[in-house]
Short mmCIF file of C-alpha atoms in Angstrom, two decimals:
data_model
loop_
_atom_site.label_atom_id
_atom_site.label_comp_id
_atom_site.label_asym_id
_atom_site.label_seq_id
_atom_site.Cartn_x
_atom_site.Cartn_y
_atom_site.Cartn_z
CA MET A 116 165.98 -16.17 327.65
CA LYS A 117 164.36 -13.03 327.83
CA SER A 118 167.90 -10.11 328.17
CA LYS A 119 167.96 -7.50 330.32
CA ILE A 120 166.89 -3.89 328.46
CA ARG A 121 168.88 -1.93 327.37
CA LEU A 122 168.65 1.43 327.02
CA TYR A 123 170.48 4.82 325.49
CA VAL A 124 170.71 7.84 327.53
CA ASP A 125 171.87 10.96 327.04
CA HIS A 126 172.99 11.53 330.36
CA PRO A 127 176.58 10.94 332.50
CA LEU A 128 176.63 7.89 333.77
CA GLY A 129 178.95 6.47 336.59
CA ASP A 130 178.55 5.23 339.99
CA GLY A 131 175.70 6.26 341.75
CA GLN A 132 174.97 8.57 339.17
CA ALA A 133 170.89 9.82 339.39
CA VAL A 134 169.35 9.81 335.75
CA THR A 135 166.20 11.35 335.21
CA LEU A 136 163.98 9.71 332.70
CA THR A 137 161.79 11.30 329.37
CA ARG A 138 158.18 10.53 329.09
CA GLU A 139 158.89 8.46 325.98
CA GLN A 140 161.70 6.11 328.32
CA ALA A 141 159.21 6.22 331.26
CA HIS A 142 156.61 4.75 328.40
CA TYR A 143 158.54 2.72 327.32
CA LEU A 144 159.93 0.91 330.28
CA PHE A 145 156.63 0.94 332.42
CA GLY A 146 154.38 1.11 329.34
CA VAL A 147 155.15 -0.92 327.25
CA MET A 148 157.80 -3.35 329.12
CA ARG A 149 155.62 -3.78 332.16
CA LEU A 150 158.85 -2.92 334.39
CA THR A 151 158.03 -1.85 338.07
CA VAL A 152 160.76 -0.08 340.89
CA GLY A 153 163.22 -2.20 341.77
CA SER A 154 163.49 -3.61 338.22
CA GLN A 155 167.10 -3.66 336.46
CA ILE A 156 168.09 -2.32 333.71
CA ALA A 157 171.22 -1.76 331.63
CA MET A 158 171.99 2.14 330.56
CA PHE A 159 174.96 3.75 328.47
CA ASN A 160 175.33 6.78 326.57
CA GLY A 161 177.96 6.23 324.13
CA THR A 162 181.18 7.48 326.46
CA ASP A 163 180.78 6.19 329.28
CA GLY A 164 180.41 2.44 329.19
CA GLU A 165 177.00 0.25 329.93
CA TRP A 166 176.05 0.53 333.72
CA LEU A 167 173.39 -2.00 335.58
CA ALA A 168 171.44 0.00 337.00
CA ASP A 169 168.04 0.10 339.33
CA ILE A 170 164.71 2.14 338.60
CA THR A 171 163.49 3.99 341.89
CA GLN A 172 160.91 5.70 340.56
CA ALA A 173 158.47 4.69 338.08
CA GLY A 174 155.25 7.00 336.38
CA LYS A 175 153.23 7.62 333.45
CA ARG A 176 155.27 10.45 332.41
CA GLY A 177 158.93 10.06 333.62
CA GLY A 178 160.89 8.13 336.55
CA GLU A 179 164.33 7.34 337.74
CA VAL A 180 167.12 5.51 337.80
CA PHE A 181 170.36 4.65 339.39
CA CYS A 182 173.42 3.55 338.33
CA GLY A 183 175.17 0.54 340.63
CA GLN A 184 178.14 -1.01 338.47
CA GLN A 185 180.04 -0.90 334.99
CA SER A 186 178.40 -3.93 332.93
CA ALA A 187 180.86 -3.16 330.26
CA PRO A 188 183.34 -0.75 329.25
CA LEU A 189 183.33 1.80 326.10
CA ARG A 190 184.21 -0.29 323.70
CA MET A 191 185.08 1.55 320.37
CA PRO A 192 184.31 0.43 317.23
CA PRO A 193 187.03 0.72 314.79
CA ASP A 194 187.93 4.04 312.95
CA VAL A 195 186.02 3.14 309.84
CA TRP A 196 182.73 5.26 308.19
CA LEU A 197 180.08 3.74 305.84
CA CYS A 198 179.50 6.14 302.83
CA PHE A 199 176.02 5.35 301.32
CA ALA A 200 173.68 6.97 298.66
CA PRO A 201 170.42 7.19 299.98
CA ILE A 202 167.89 4.96 298.97
CA LYS A 203 163.97 3.76 299.85
CA LYS A 204 163.50 4.47 303.48
CA ALA A 205 163.58 1.35 304.43
CA ARG A 206 166.21 0.21 303.12
CA ILE A 207 167.99 3.28 304.65
CA GLN A 208 166.82 2.53 308.22
CA TYR A 209 168.30 -0.97 307.58
CA ILE A 210 171.82 0.36 306.47
CA VAL A 211 171.81 2.40 309.46
CA GLU A 212 171.03 -0.39 312.03
CA LYS A 213 173.76 -2.54 309.67
CA ALA A 214 176.17 -0.08 310.04
CA VAL A 215 175.91 0.08 313.75
CA GLU A 216 175.59 -4.18 313.66
CA MET A 217 178.61 -4.80 312.18
CA GLY A 218 180.69 -1.84 314.21
CA VAL A 219 181.43 1.57 312.59
CA ARG A 220 182.32 5.01 313.54
CA ARG A 221 180.18 7.51 311.34
CA ILE A 222 177.79 6.87 309.22
CA VAL A 223 177.26 9.29 305.95
CA PRO A 224 175.09 9.87 303.48
CA MET A 225 176.20 10.59 300.65
CA MET A 226 174.35 12.20 297.70
CA THR A 227 175.95 11.12 294.15
CA GLU A 228 174.76 11.85 290.10
CA TYR A 229 172.52 8.77 290.20
CA THR A 230 171.13 9.33 293.84
CA ASN A 231 167.04 9.60 293.10
CA SER A 232 166.17 10.04 296.85
CA GLU A 233 167.43 13.68 298.05
CA ARG A 234 165.38 13.23 301.37
CA ILE A 235 166.68 12.04 303.77
CA ARG A 236 165.86 13.12 308.17
CA PRO A 237 169.42 12.35 309.52
CA GLU A 238 167.50 12.87 313.23
CA ARG A 239 164.89 9.58 312.40
CA LEU A 240 168.16 8.02 311.36
CA GLN A 241 170.25 8.73 314.30
CA ALA A 242 167.36 7.07 316.19
CA HIS A 243 167.37 4.38 314.11
CA ALA A 244 170.80 3.94 314.87
CA ILE A 245 169.80 4.17 318.57
CA GLU A 246 167.98 1.53 318.88
CA ALA A 247 170.04 -0.62 316.61
CA ALA A 248 172.71 -0.18 319.43
CA GLU A 249 170.78 -0.47 321.99
CA GLN A 250 169.62 -4.43 320.34
CA CYS A 251 173.13 -5.10 319.62
CA GLY A 252 175.11 -4.67 322.81
CA ALA A 253 176.95 -2.36 321.33
CA THR A 254 178.18 1.19 323.78
CA TYR A 255 179.04 3.67 321.35
CA VAL A 256 176.48 4.74 318.99
CA PRO A 257 177.76 5.67 315.51
CA GLN A 258 176.70 9.71 314.39
CA VAL A 259 174.84 9.86 311.26
CA ALA A 260 176.20 13.16 309.11
CA PRO A 261 174.07 14.86 307.21
CA LEU A 262 173.45 14.56 303.85
CA VAL A 263 177.06 15.55 301.78
CA ARG A 264 177.62 15.46 298.36
CA PHE A 265 180.00 13.19 296.99
CA ASP A 266 182.85 15.74 295.94
CA ALA A 267 182.87 17.20 299.21
CA LEU A 268 182.82 13.79 301.09
CA LEU A 269 186.23 13.39 298.93
CA ALA A 270 187.79 16.08 300.06
CA THR A 271 187.30 15.84 303.38
CA MET A 272 189.07 12.03 303.75
CA LYS A 273 191.84 12.32 301.66
CA ASP A 274 194.00 10.92 305.08
CA ARG A 275 191.19 8.33 304.49
CA HIS A 276 191.78 5.04 302.59
CA LEU A 277 188.58 4.47 300.91
CA LEU A 278 187.56 1.13 299.98
CA PHE A 279 185.38 1.51 296.89
CA CYS A 280 182.66 -1.54 296.34
CA ASP A 281 182.59 -1.30 292.44
CA GLU A 282 179.26 -3.31 290.83
CA ALA A 283 181.35 -2.77 287.79
CA GLU A 284 183.93 -5.30 289.13
CA ALA A 285 181.33 -7.88 289.43
CA GLY A 286 183.19 -11.07 289.73
CA GLU A 287 186.35 -9.58 289.37
CA ALA A 288 188.00 -11.30 292.47
CA ARG A 289 189.90 -8.73 294.34
CA GLY A 290 191.47 -8.59 297.28
CA PHE A 291 193.10 -6.17 300.07
CA GLU A 292 196.44 -4.43 299.22
CA LYS A 293 197.25 -5.26 302.55
CA ALA A 294 200.79 -3.58 301.77
CA ARG A 295 200.08 0.16 301.82
CA VAL A 296 198.12 -0.18 305.11
CA SER A 297 199.02 0.20 308.80
CA GLU A 298 196.80 -1.48 311.73
CA ALA A 299 195.31 2.16 313.06
CA ASP A 300 194.89 3.82 309.41
CA PRO A 301 191.22 4.95 309.39
CA TRP A 302 188.94 4.12 306.25
CA SER A 303 185.72 4.94 304.65
CA ILE A 304 183.34 1.84 302.78
CA LEU A 305 181.80 3.66 299.70
CA ILE A 306 178.42 1.58 299.09
CA GLY A 307 176.94 3.65 295.85
CA PRO A 308 172.93 3.85 294.61
CA GLU A 309 171.07 1.63 292.40
CA GLY A 310 173.19 1.52 289.27
CA GLY A 311 176.24 2.19 290.66
CA PHE A 312 178.10 4.72 290.37
CA SER A 313 178.58 7.29 287.60
CA PRO A 314 181.94 6.57 284.88
CA ASP A 315 182.87 10.03 285.90
CA GLU A 316 182.59 9.49 289.59
CA ARG A 317 183.91 5.76 289.15
CA ALA A 318 187.08 7.54 286.94
CA LYS A 319 187.79 10.27 290.24
CA LEU A 320 187.51 7.05 292.77
CA GLN A 321 190.20 5.31 290.93
CA ASN A 322 192.59 8.25 290.14
CA LEU A 323 193.11 8.22 293.83
CA PRO A 324 195.94 7.20 295.79
CA ASN A 325 194.05 5.75 298.83
CA THR A 326 191.50 4.05 296.83
CA GLN A 327 191.22 0.08 297.60
CA THR A 328 188.70 -1.83 295.06
CA LEU A 329 186.75 -4.45 296.68
CA SER A 330 184.27 -6.92 294.03
CA LEU A 331 181.38 -8.33 295.85
CA GLY A 332 181.13 -11.68 293.53
CA PRO A 333 179.02 -12.47 290.45
CA ARG A 334 175.44 -10.67 291.83
CA ILE A 335 174.00 -7.52 292.24
CA LEU A 336 173.81 -6.71 295.60
CA ARG A 337 171.21 -4.39 297.18
CA ALA A 338 173.01 -1.25 298.39
CA GLU A 339 172.62 -2.79 302.82
CA THR A 340 173.57 -6.15 301.56
CA ALA A 341 176.78 -4.57 300.11
CA ALA A 342 177.35 -2.76 302.83
CA VAL A 343 177.00 -6.12 305.58
CA ALA A 344 179.28 -7.93 302.66
CA ALA A 345 181.99 -4.99 302.72
CA LEU A 346 182.04 -4.95 306.68
CA THR A 347 182.03 -8.14 307.01
CA LEU A 348 185.48 -8.39 304.75
CA TRP A 349 186.75 -5.05 306.48
CA GLN A 350 186.61 -5.63 310.28
CA MET A 351 187.98 -9.75 309.13
CA GLN A 352 190.79 -8.13 307.71
CA PHE A 353 191.52 -4.66 309.96
CA GLY A 354 188.86 -4.51 312.60
CA ASP A 355 187.50 -6.12 315.74
CA TRP A 356 186.56 -9.15 314.48
CA THR A 357 189.80 -10.88 314.61
CA MET B 102 170.35 4.05 283.99
CA LYS B 103 167.44 1.52 283.41
CA SER B 104 168.36 -1.98 283.19
CA LYS B 105 166.28 -4.46 281.09
CA ILE B 106 163.34 -6.03 282.66
CA ARG B 107 163.91 -9.23 284.18
CA LEU B 108 161.04 -11.99 284.55
CA TYR B 109 161.05 -14.86 286.07
CA VAL B 110 159.19 -17.74 284.10
CA ASP B 111 157.91 -20.95 284.77
CA HIS B 112 158.42 -22.50 281.08
CA PRO B 113 161.15 -24.01 279.26
CA LEU B 114 163.52 -21.12 277.46
CA GLY B 115 165.11 -21.40 274.05
CA ASP B 116 165.75 -20.11 270.76
CA GLY B 117 162.72 -19.24 269.14
CA GLN B 118 160.53 -20.24 271.70
CA ALA B 119 157.23 -18.65 272.45
CA VAL B 120 156.45 -17.80 276.07
CA THR B 121 152.79 -16.81 276.96
CA LEU B 122 152.31 -14.81 280.36
CA THR B 123 150.15 -14.79 283.02
CA ARG B 124 147.60 -12.28 283.65
CA GLU B 125 150.25 -11.23 286.35
CA GLN B 126 153.28 -11.17 284.00
CA ALA B 127 150.99 -9.29 281.98
CA HIS B 128 149.46 -6.61 284.26
CA TYR B 129 152.89 -6.37 285.66
CA LEU B 130 154.43 -5.81 282.26
CA PHE B 131 151.93 -3.93 280.71
CA GLY B 132 150.17 -1.98 282.82
CA VAL B 133 152.54 -1.23 285.93
CA MET B 134 155.94 -0.95 283.28
CA ARG B 135 154.28 0.00 280.56
CA LEU B 136 155.76 -2.08 278.01
CA THR B 137 154.35 -2.70 274.44
CA VAL B 138 154.94 -4.67 271.56
CA GLY B 139 158.44 -4.36 270.66
CA SER B 140 159.71 -3.93 274.10
CA GLN B 141 162.33 -6.48 274.62
CA ILE B 142 162.75 -7.95 278.20
CA ALA B 143 165.44 -10.31 279.57
CA MET B 144 163.53 -13.85 280.76
CA PHE B 145 164.69 -16.91 283.04
CA ASN B 146 163.41 -19.81 284.40
CA GLY B 147 165.90 -21.51 286.79
CA THR B 148 166.96 -24.09 284.40
CA ASP B 149 168.15 -22.89 281.07
CA GLY B 150 169.65 -19.26 281.61
CA GLU B 151 168.92 -16.33 280.84
CA TRP B 152 167.10 -14.80 277.32
CA LEU B 153 166.40 -11.48 275.73
CA ALA B 154 162.72 -11.91 274.98
CA ASP B 155 160.99 -9.80 272.38
CA ILE B 156 156.93 -8.84 273.10
CA THR B 157 154.88 -9.82 270.24
CA GLN B 158 151.29 -9.52 272.28
CA ALA B 159 150.45 -7.39 274.71
CA GLY B 160 146.97 -7.27 276.88
CA LYS B 161 145.22 -6.75 279.73
CA ARG B 162 144.76 -10.13 280.66
CA GLY B 163 147.78 -12.06 279.31
CA GLY B 164 150.88 -11.38 276.23
CA GLU B 165 153.45 -13.52 274.52
CA VAL B 166 156.52 -13.17 274.29
CA PHE B 167 159.24 -14.77 271.42
CA CYS B 168 162.84 -15.65 272.77
CA GLY B 169 165.82 -14.22 270.75
CA GLN B 170 169.12 -14.73 271.73
CA GLN B 171 170.65 -16.14 274.74
CA SER B 172 171.70 -13.35 276.87
CA ALA B 173 174.00 -15.45 280.18
CA PRO B 174 174.16 -19.12 280.35
CA LEU B 175 172.66 -20.66 284.39
CA ARG B 176 174.99 -19.88 286.51
CA MET B 177 174.31 -21.88 289.75
CA PRO B 178 175.14 -21.20 292.69
CA PRO B 179 177.52 -23.64 294.78
CA ASP B 180 176.29 -26.11 296.91
CA VAL B 181 175.27 -24.43 300.08
CA TRP B 182 172.17 -24.24 302.01
CA LEU B 183 170.74 -21.38 304.51
CA CYS B 184 169.29 -22.52 306.90
CA PHE B 185 167.68 -19.85 309.63
CA ALA B 186 165.09 -19.87 311.86
CA PRO B 187 162.10 -17.95 311.66
CA ILE B 188 162.19 -14.72 312.48
CA LYS B 189 159.19 -11.91 312.08
CA LYS B 190 157.94 -11.54 308.46
CA ALA B 191 159.77 -8.79 306.84
CA ARG B 192 163.16 -9.94 308.56
CA ILE B 193 162.03 -13.47 307.24
CA GLN B 194 161.31 -11.39 303.36
CA TYR B 195 164.99 -9.89 304.48
CA ILE B 196 166.67 -13.06 304.61
CA VAL B 197 165.26 -15.12 301.77
CA GLU B 198 165.94 -11.89 299.89
CA LYS B 199 170.05 -11.54 301.04
CA ALA B 200 170.38 -15.48 300.23
CA VAL B 201 169.17 -15.40 297.01
CA GLU B 202 171.83 -12.06 295.99
CA MET B 203 174.21 -14.01 298.16
CA GLY B 204 174.14 -17.26 295.76
CA VAL B 205 173.03 -20.00 297.93
CA ARG B 206 171.58 -23.65 296.08
CA ARG B 207 168.79 -23.95 299.61
CA ILE B 208 166.87 -21.78 301.55
CA VAL B 209 165.49 -23.88 304.73
CA PRO B 210 163.62 -22.52 307.67
CA MET B 211 164.11 -24.70 310.52
CA MET B 212 162.45 -25.22 314.00
CA THR B 213 164.50 -24.54 316.86
CA GLU B 214 164.13 -24.58 320.55
CA TYR B 215 164.15 -21.11 320.58
CA THR B 216 162.37 -20.79 317.78
CA ASN B 217 159.05 -18.34 318.50
CA SER B 218 157.31 -18.06 314.95
CA GLU B 219 156.13 -21.00 313.44
CA ARG B 220 154.45 -19.97 311.03
CA ILE B 221 156.00 -19.66 307.61
CA ARG B 222 153.88 -19.77 304.35
CA PRO B 223 156.81 -21.84 301.97
CA GLU B 224 155.04 -20.33 298.43
CA ARG B 225 155.52 -16.82 299.87
CA LEU B 226 158.65 -17.08 300.70
CA GLN B 227 159.55 -18.79 297.18
CA ALA B 228 158.11 -15.70 295.53
CA HIS B 229 160.38 -13.51 297.47
CA ALA B 230 163.30 -15.57 296.44
CA ILE B 231 162.07 -15.23 292.55
CA GLU B 232 161.56 -11.97 292.71
CA ALA B 233 165.02 -11.56 294.47
CA ALA B 234 166.59 -13.37 291.92
CA GLU B 235 165.05 -10.65 289.18
CA GLN B 236 166.77 -7.98 290.45
CA CYS B 237 169.84 -9.17 291.56
CA GLY B 238 170.52 -10.91 288.25
CA ALA B 239 170.61 -14.33 289.48
CA THR B 240 169.75 -17.02 286.96
CA TYR B 241 168.74 -19.65 289.20
CA VAL B 242 166.53 -19.41 292.24
CA PRO B 243 166.98 -21.48 295.19
CA GLN B 244 164.36 -23.42 296.52
CA VAL B 245 162.31 -22.63 299.42
CA ALA B 246 161.99 -25.80 301.98
CA PRO B 247 159.49 -26.03 304.36
CA LEU B 248 159.83 -25.95 307.96
CA VAL B 249 161.72 -28.97 309.55
CA ARG B 250 162.42 -29.68 312.84
CA PHE B 251 166.34 -28.95 313.86
CA ASP B 252 166.96 -32.81 314.85
CA ALA B 253 165.66 -33.89 311.57
CA LEU B 254 167.37 -31.19 309.29
CA LEU B 255 170.61 -32.41 311.09
CA ALA B 256 169.84 -36.17 310.29
CA THR B 257 169.76 -35.30 306.55
CA MET B 258 172.82 -33.53 306.70
CA LYS B 259 175.35 -35.79 307.48
CA ASP B 260 176.98 -35.71 304.12
CA ARG B 261 177.63 -31.76 304.21
CA HIS B 262 180.03 -29.39 306.17
CA LEU B 263 178.50 -27.64 308.65
CA LEU B 264 178.78 -23.77 309.24
CA PHE B 265 178.01 -22.85 312.35
CA CYS B 266 177.30 -19.13 313.64
CA ASP B 267 177.57 -19.03 317.73
CA GLU B 268 176.31 -16.53 319.01
CA ALA B 269 178.34 -17.28 322.23
CA GLU B 270 181.50 -17.29 320.56
CA ALA B 271 180.39 -13.62 319.68
CA GLY B 272 184.42 -11.89 320.03
CA GLU B 273 186.64 -15.17 319.41
CA ALA B 274 188.19 -15.68 316.29
CA ARG B 275 187.69 -18.46 314.73
CA GLY B 276 188.01 -19.16 311.04
CA PHE B 277 187.61 -22.08 308.96
CA GLU B 278 189.84 -25.31 309.09
CA LYS B 279 190.28 -25.60 305.49
CA ALA B 280 192.33 -28.76 306.28
CA ARG B 281 189.82 -31.45 306.48
CA VAL B 282 187.69 -29.22 303.66
CA SER B 283 187.39 -29.89 299.84
CA GLU B 284 186.93 -27.52 297.07
CA ALA B 285 183.36 -29.31 295.75
CA ASP B 286 182.19 -29.69 299.25
CA PRO B 287 178.97 -29.48 300.12
CA TRP B 288 177.86 -27.01 302.91
CA SER B 289 175.55 -25.72 304.93
CA ILE B 290 175.29 -22.34 307.14
CA LEU B 291 173.39 -22.53 310.46
CA ILE B 292 171.86 -19.11 311.95
CA GLY B 293 170.23 -19.79 315.12
CA PRO B 294 167.11 -17.41 316.72
CA GLU B 295 166.91 -14.41 318.67
CA GLY B 296 168.74 -16.05 321.60
CA GLY B 297 170.87 -17.76 319.34
CA PHE B 298 170.80 -22.12 319.42
CA SER B 299 169.72 -23.68 323.14
CA PRO B 300 172.78 -25.52 325.30
CA ASP B 301 171.41 -29.11 324.33
CA GLU B 302 171.36 -27.65 320.39
CA ARG B 303 174.93 -26.13 320.73
CA ALA B 304 175.81 -29.20 321.48
CA LYS B 305 174.84 -31.13 319.45
CA LEU B 306 176.28 -28.77 316.75
CA GLN B 307 179.79 -28.83 318.36
CA ASN B 308 179.62 -32.34 318.74
CA LEU B 309 179.27 -33.37 315.17
CA PRO B 310 182.42 -34.48 312.98
CA ASN B 311 181.59 -32.18 310.23
CA THR B 312 180.57 -28.99 312.28
CA GLN B 313 182.84 -25.80 311.64
CA THR B 314 182.20 -22.62 314.48
CA LEU B 315 182.41 -19.20 313.27
CA SER B 316 182.16 -15.86 315.10
CA LEU B 317 181.09 -12.85 313.90
CA GLY B 318 182.71 -10.17 316.31
CA PRO B 319 181.88 -9.07 319.16
CA ARG B 320 178.37 -7.40 318.70
CA ILE B 321 175.01 -9.12 318.65
CA LEU B 322 174.05 -9.68 314.82
CA ARG B 323 170.05 -9.70 314.03
CA ALA B 324 169.44 -13.30 312.19
CA GLU B 325 169.94 -10.96 308.67
CA THR B 326 172.71 -9.18 308.83
CA ALA B 327 174.56 -12.28 310.40
CA ALA B 328 173.32 -14.66 307.34
CA VAL B 329 174.89 -11.98 304.62
CA ALA B 330 178.24 -12.06 307.08
CA ALA B 331 179.08 -15.36 307.50
CA LEU B 332 178.05 -15.67 303.34
CA THR B 333 180.75 -13.43 302.31
CA LEU B 334 183.03 -15.48 304.63
CA TRP B 335 181.80 -18.69 303.21
CA GLN B 336 181.82 -17.58 299.60
CA MET B 337 185.26 -15.11 300.05
CA GLN B 338 186.72 -18.92 301.27
CA PHE B 339 185.12 -21.71 299.17
CA GLY B 340 182.05 -20.48 296.84
CA ASP B 341 182.26 -17.87 293.70
CA TRP B 342 183.08 -14.73 294.70
CA THR B 343 187.13 -15.58 293.91
#
């Protein structure tokens, strides 16, 4: 039941393409996973789909693989962004991982009034997104955007539907208003911090013409749980789960 | 925005009821959270709802609280069990936490053919369930059952609908067959281990008259993600989110 190793590479992929491995990749493949010359892996780079590749050189500090046939085309997730307010480190990593598994186009950390963690490291989070893509079979890796203030973010999303998961609505059933939505419309899902959005932020969201409110049951969900729940409902309604 | 501390106690609760605190509870309330005599907390015990309570004694090794008024009735989650195959420790804790947040009646670790982690500590997992209930506002704490073999578990669930989240179905859209279901029917949701259920286990599940299959999108979800996604769809369809 051991599945083939999937490796993300920052390199063009195509028929007969040779790819030089970095030191970290060589360490992982040959040191950790004990692969040798002749082993086969799967590679993807976020744009060229997934390719089967044979290891042709294996060293301690590098190596080379050679692309054979394409094993999967590029499969873009639907045009939905996950916007979340940074929380504890381990849970941010989970949110990024879950966003990739669930299938989003972009991951946007946002600074809200009640956000009490201002330090995020987008390059670390990007590495988590890559790992999650390697693990879940995705051929696309969503970009983790730099931290942006709530107001500035809203200003950049005027052309997107906003799905606002409102803690204050807990227990009030709310579905999607499908009437106003066309198939390929872009969306953003907004998940607030612990304590939710501030009254001012809630008012701003509710007054926008492009906002839809969703309630996620009578219990208070942690941010990473709310992200998965909201993305589940969205993917089933508008995305690539249907 | 600081919300009141919610404490689970293994003690009857009611109007005027005094509750003696354990050493751990005293340490948490007075040592960690710095509460003092006169502070108010919320308490619940899984059966009597949630009660506001005043601290009347606060010591290093113990203390006493006194129940005032009931702040929420007992709210039982719907009769759905989450059955999962144990995985890495940190992720098992997440599954238990997510099950409580999402609202289930019982959490059942099950031993499947591809389960490679046989050691679970139900009492540790139960403590995680309690913590999650304290945090998410639940008044009920699902029981974490002892590890049970897949076949033995199936034999005890003949009177339940089984929701089988089948990795092999990834990408095939499948909804619920609502025709065969009445409102208050009991359900179990089954989440397989890494690598999914074995062909033999899949065949057993598919041949049962009480099984429904659900697909959770084109990417492979980790067990804790699949648990939240499946529970989201179930809660919206049959549970207490509607």
